[in-house]
XYZ file of C-alpha atoms in Angstrom:
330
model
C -17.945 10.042 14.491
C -15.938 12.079 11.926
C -17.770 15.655 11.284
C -15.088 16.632 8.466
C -13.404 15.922 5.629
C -8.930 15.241 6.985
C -6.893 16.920 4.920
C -4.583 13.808 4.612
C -5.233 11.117 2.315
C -8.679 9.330 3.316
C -8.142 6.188 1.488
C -4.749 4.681 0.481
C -3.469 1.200 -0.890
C -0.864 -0.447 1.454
C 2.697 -1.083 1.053
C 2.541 -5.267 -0.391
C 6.273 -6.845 -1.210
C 6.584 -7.522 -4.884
C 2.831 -5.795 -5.651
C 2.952 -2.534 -5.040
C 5.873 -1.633 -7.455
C 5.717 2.000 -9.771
C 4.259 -0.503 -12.955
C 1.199 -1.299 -10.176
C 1.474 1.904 -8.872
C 0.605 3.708 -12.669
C -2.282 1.149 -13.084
C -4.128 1.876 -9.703
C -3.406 5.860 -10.219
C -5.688 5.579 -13.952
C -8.439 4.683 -11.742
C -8.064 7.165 -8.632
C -6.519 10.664 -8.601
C -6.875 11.092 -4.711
C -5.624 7.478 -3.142
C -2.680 7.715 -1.567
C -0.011 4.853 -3.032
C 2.399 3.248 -1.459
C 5.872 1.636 -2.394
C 7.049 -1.343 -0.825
C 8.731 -2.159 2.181
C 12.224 -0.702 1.393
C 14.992 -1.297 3.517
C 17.058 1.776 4.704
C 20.016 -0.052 3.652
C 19.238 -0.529 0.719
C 18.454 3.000 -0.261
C 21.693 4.006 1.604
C 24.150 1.885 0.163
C 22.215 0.353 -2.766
C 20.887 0.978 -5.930
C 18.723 4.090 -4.413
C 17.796 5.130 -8.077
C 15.997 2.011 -8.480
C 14.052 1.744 -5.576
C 12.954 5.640 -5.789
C 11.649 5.333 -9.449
C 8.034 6.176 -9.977
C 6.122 7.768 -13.208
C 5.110 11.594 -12.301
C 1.492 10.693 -11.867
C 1.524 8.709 -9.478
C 2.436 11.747 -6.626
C 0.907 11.494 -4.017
C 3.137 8.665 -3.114
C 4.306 7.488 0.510
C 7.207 5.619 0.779
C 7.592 2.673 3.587
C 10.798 2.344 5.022
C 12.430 -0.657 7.204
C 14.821 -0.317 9.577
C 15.651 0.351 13.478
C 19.037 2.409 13.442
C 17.933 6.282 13.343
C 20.979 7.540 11.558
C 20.713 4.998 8.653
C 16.688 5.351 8.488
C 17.442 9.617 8.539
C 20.087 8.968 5.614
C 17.641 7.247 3.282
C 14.457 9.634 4.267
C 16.667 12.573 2.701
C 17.113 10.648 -0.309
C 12.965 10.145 -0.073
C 12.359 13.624 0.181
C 14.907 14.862 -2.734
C 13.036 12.060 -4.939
C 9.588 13.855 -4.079
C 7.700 11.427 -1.718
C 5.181 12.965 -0.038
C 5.373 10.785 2.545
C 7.818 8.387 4.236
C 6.342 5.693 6.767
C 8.162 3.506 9.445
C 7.208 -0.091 9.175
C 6.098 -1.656 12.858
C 4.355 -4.090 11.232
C 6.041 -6.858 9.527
C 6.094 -10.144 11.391
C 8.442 -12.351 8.884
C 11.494 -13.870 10.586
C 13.851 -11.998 8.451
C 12.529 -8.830 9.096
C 12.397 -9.832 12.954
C 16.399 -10.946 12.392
C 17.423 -7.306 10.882
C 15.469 -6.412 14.130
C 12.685 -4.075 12.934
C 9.213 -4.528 11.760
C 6.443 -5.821 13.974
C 9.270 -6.859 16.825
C 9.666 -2.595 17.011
C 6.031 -2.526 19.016
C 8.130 -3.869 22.077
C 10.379 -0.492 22.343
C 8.579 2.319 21.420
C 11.319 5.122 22.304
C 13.345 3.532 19.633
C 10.394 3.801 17.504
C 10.313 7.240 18.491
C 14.080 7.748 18.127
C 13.187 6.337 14.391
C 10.362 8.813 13.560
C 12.042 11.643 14.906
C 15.307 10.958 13.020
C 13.124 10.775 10.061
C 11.299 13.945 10.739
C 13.923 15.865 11.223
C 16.121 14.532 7.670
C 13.055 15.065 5.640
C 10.590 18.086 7.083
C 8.765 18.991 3.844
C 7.624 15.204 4.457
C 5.060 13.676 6.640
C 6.411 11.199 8.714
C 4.088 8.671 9.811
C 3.999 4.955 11.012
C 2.181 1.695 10.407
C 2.064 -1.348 13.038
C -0.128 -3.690 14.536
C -2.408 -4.266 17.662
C -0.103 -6.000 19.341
C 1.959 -8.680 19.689
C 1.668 -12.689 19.939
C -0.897 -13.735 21.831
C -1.104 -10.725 23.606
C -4.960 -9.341 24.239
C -5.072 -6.696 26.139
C -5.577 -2.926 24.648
C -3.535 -1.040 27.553
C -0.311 -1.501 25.289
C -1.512 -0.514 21.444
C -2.765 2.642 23.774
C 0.409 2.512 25.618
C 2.813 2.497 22.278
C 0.276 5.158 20.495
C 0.672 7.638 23.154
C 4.556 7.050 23.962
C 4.643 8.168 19.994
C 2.623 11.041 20.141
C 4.526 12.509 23.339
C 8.006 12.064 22.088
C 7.543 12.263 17.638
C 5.684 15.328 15.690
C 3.981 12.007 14.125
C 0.090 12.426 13.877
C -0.883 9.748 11.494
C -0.579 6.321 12.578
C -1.830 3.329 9.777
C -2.985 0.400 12.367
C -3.518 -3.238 11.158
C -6.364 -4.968 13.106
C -4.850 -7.773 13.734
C -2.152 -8.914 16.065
C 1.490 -10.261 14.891
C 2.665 -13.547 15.995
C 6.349 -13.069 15.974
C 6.939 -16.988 16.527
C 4.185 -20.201 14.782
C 2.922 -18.087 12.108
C 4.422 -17.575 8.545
C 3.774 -14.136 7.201
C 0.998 -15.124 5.051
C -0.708 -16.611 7.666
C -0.426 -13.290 10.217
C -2.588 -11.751 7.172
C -5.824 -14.198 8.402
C -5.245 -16.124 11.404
C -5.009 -13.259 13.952
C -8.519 -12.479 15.018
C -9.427 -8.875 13.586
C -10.470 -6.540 16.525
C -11.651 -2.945 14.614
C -12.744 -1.869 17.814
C -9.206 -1.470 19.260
C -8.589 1.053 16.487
C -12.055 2.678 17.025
C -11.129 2.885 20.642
C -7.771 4.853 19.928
C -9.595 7.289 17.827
C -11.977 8.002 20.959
C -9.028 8.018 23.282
C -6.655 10.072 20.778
C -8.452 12.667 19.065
C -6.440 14.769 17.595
C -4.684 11.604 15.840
C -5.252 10.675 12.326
C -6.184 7.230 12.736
C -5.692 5.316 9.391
C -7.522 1.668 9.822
C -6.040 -1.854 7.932
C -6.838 -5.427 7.420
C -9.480 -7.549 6.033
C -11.370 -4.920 4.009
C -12.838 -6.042 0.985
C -15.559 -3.862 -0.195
C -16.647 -0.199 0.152
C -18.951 -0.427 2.105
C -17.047 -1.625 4.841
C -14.682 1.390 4.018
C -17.764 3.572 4.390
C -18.744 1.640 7.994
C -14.733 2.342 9.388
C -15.026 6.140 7.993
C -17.771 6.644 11.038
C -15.237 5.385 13.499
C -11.967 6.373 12.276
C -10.226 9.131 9.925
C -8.906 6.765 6.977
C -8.978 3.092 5.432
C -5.866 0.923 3.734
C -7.137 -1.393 1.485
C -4.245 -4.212 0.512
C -5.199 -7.536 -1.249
C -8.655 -6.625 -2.437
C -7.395 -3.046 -3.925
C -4.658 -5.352 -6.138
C -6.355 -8.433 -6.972
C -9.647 -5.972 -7.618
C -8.370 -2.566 -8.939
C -11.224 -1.515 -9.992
C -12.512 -1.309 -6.426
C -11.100 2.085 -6.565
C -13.342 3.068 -9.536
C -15.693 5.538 -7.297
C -13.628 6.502 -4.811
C -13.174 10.022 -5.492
C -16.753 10.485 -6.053
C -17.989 8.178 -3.144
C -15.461 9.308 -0.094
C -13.445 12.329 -2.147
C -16.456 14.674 -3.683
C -14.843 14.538 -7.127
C -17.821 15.329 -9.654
C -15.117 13.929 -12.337
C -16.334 10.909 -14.597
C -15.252 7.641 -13.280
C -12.366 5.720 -15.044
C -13.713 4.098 -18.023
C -12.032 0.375 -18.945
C -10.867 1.591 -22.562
C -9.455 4.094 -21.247
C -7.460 2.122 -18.422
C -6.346 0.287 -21.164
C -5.286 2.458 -23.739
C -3.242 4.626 -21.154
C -2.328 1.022 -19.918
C -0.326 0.161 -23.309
C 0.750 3.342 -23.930
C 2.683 3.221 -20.599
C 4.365 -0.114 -21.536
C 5.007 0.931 -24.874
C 7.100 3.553 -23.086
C 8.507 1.273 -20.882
C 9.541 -1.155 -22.983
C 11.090 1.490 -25.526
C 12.693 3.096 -22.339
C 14.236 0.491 -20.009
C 15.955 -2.575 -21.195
C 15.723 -4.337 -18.184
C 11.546 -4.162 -17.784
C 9.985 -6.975 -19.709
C 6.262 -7.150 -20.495
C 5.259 -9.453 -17.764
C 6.635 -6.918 -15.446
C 4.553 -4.811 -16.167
C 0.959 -6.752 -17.334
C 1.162 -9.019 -13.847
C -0.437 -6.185 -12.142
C -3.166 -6.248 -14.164
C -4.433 -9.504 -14.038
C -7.556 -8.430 -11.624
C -8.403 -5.491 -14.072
C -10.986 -7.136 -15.241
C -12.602 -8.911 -12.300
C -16.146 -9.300 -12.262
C -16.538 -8.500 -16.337
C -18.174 -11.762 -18.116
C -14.939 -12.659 -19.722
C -12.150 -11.740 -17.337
C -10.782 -14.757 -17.192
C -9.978 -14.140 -21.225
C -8.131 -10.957 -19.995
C -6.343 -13.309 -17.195
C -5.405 -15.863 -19.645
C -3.734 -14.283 -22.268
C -1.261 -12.032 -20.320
C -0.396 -14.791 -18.142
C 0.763 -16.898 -21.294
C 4.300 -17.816 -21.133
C 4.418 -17.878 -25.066
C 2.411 -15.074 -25.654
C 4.643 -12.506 -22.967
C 8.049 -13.931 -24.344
C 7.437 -11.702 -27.721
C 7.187 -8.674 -25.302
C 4.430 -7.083 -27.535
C 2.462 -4.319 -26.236
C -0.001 -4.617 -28.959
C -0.997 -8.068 -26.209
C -3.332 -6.005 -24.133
C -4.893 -4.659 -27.011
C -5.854 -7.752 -28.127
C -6.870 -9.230 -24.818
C -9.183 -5.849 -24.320
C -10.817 -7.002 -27.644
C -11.245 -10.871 -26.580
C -12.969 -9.626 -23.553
C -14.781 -7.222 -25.357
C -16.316 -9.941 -27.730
């Protein structure tokens, strides 16, 4: 059982492909100071020899901010970690996680669990490009069908013995690298939260972040007796407002929750900045994050409605979420 407060990030929202964006990113920071946010999955290709400006973008309050690279060759992941680090991440994680077939055909993601000193060849390169930032890694329980702990303990401790990495983010769930489209390794592998538990007894002096399937806080409060940290993915996008007493509940922050008219007014006056800004970001960029904001309020599906509305996003209008706040208000 945990006796102390880490000095990492307890709670952070996990790298999701096409969610997790800097317009998502701004949104979810109005309504926690102290979760730790997350990019997507970029490629360390793309940052390399691509449009790196792009893909390192992000509003300055959204720091603390971990980016997730991709990638298996330790020169090209060590190139676009420096470019990380000079765009102020504070973080840069290795993704051993992602099952999808074209991730397993570039050869990284999940398939990486099956040679951990090239994993460790990865994180070290890393390390050693970016050393004002941690350098940590994400993966799964295993592999296929596979059900057996000895090799999540195996990989985990090959890691620790050859990297300076001491946080590792584990999904609960296996990753079926052939039958199973990536949506369905989110629910069909069987969760097993005491595999993670275990390698928190076993390695101590780990941070042990825990992923997968957690929906509500109090099952974030349950994992915090077991392990040193909870990533929350779907719920903490399609639900933002999940994160409404975090800082209080698991932080100690004695400041006043986020308020909803206050969300939203800091909500337009981001997009009117946007849109003013960047001729390329449209309104529905930017308002398709926040369809969930109002989940659970009597008339969220008002909210949901009207910046969803084809006609109503084409006039790219800022002055939209106002009036949605107010329909949902009435």
């Amino acid at each position: 059982m945990m006796t102390a407060m880490p000095s990492f990030p307890l709670l952070s929202v996990a790298p999701m492909l096409d969610w997790t964006d800097r317009h998502y990113r701004f949104l979810a920071r109005q309504i926690s100071r102290r979760v730790l946010l997350y990019t997507e999955m970029i490629h360390a290709g793309a940052l390399v020899y691509g449009d790196a400006a792009r893909f390192l973008e992000k509003h300055p309050c959204e720091h603390p901010v971990a980016l997730q690279l991709g990638g298996s060759e330790p020169d090209l992941l060590a190139r676009a970690a420096a470019k990380a680090a000079a765009a102020g991440f504070a973080q840069i994680n290795l993704n051993c996680g992602c099952p999808s077939p074209r991730v397993q055909k570039g050869a990284f993601g999940a398939c990486l669990m099956n040679d951990a000193p090239l994993v460790a060849d990865c994180l070290n390169a890393i390390a050693e490009a970016a050393p004002d930032c941690e350098t940590t890694v994400k993966h799964r329980i295993g592999l296929d069908r596979q059900t057996e702990y000895q090799p999540l303990a195996d990989f985990v401790g090959t890691l620790a013995r050859l990297t300076p990495v001491k946080t590792f983010v584990v999904h609960a769930r296996n990753a079926w690298l052939d039958g199973l489209s990536p949506k369905e390794n989110r629910d069909i592998p069987p969760l097993r939260y005491d595999y993670v538990y275990r390698l928190k007894r076993e390695f101590p002096d780990l941070n042990i972040i825990i992923n997968g399937g957690i929906t509500d806080n109090a099952q974030i409060a349950e994992h915090l007796h077991h392990v040193d940290g909870a990533m929350v993915g779907r719920e903490a996008y399609h639900n933002p407002m999940i994160m409404a007493d975090w800082d209080a509940r698991f932080y100690g922050d004695d400041a006043s929750a986020p308020q909803y008219d206050t969300i939203v007014q800091q909500l337009y006056a981001y997009t009117c900045n946007e849109l003013h800004s960047n001729r390329y970001t449209t309104l529905r960029h930017i308002v398709r994050h926040s369809l969930g904001l109002m989940h659970g309020l009597h008339n969220a599906r008002i909210w949901r409605r009207m910046l969803s509305d084809a006609e109503l996003l084409k006039t790219n209008r800022p002055e939209l979420i106002l009036q949605a706040w107010e329909a949902v208000q009435r």
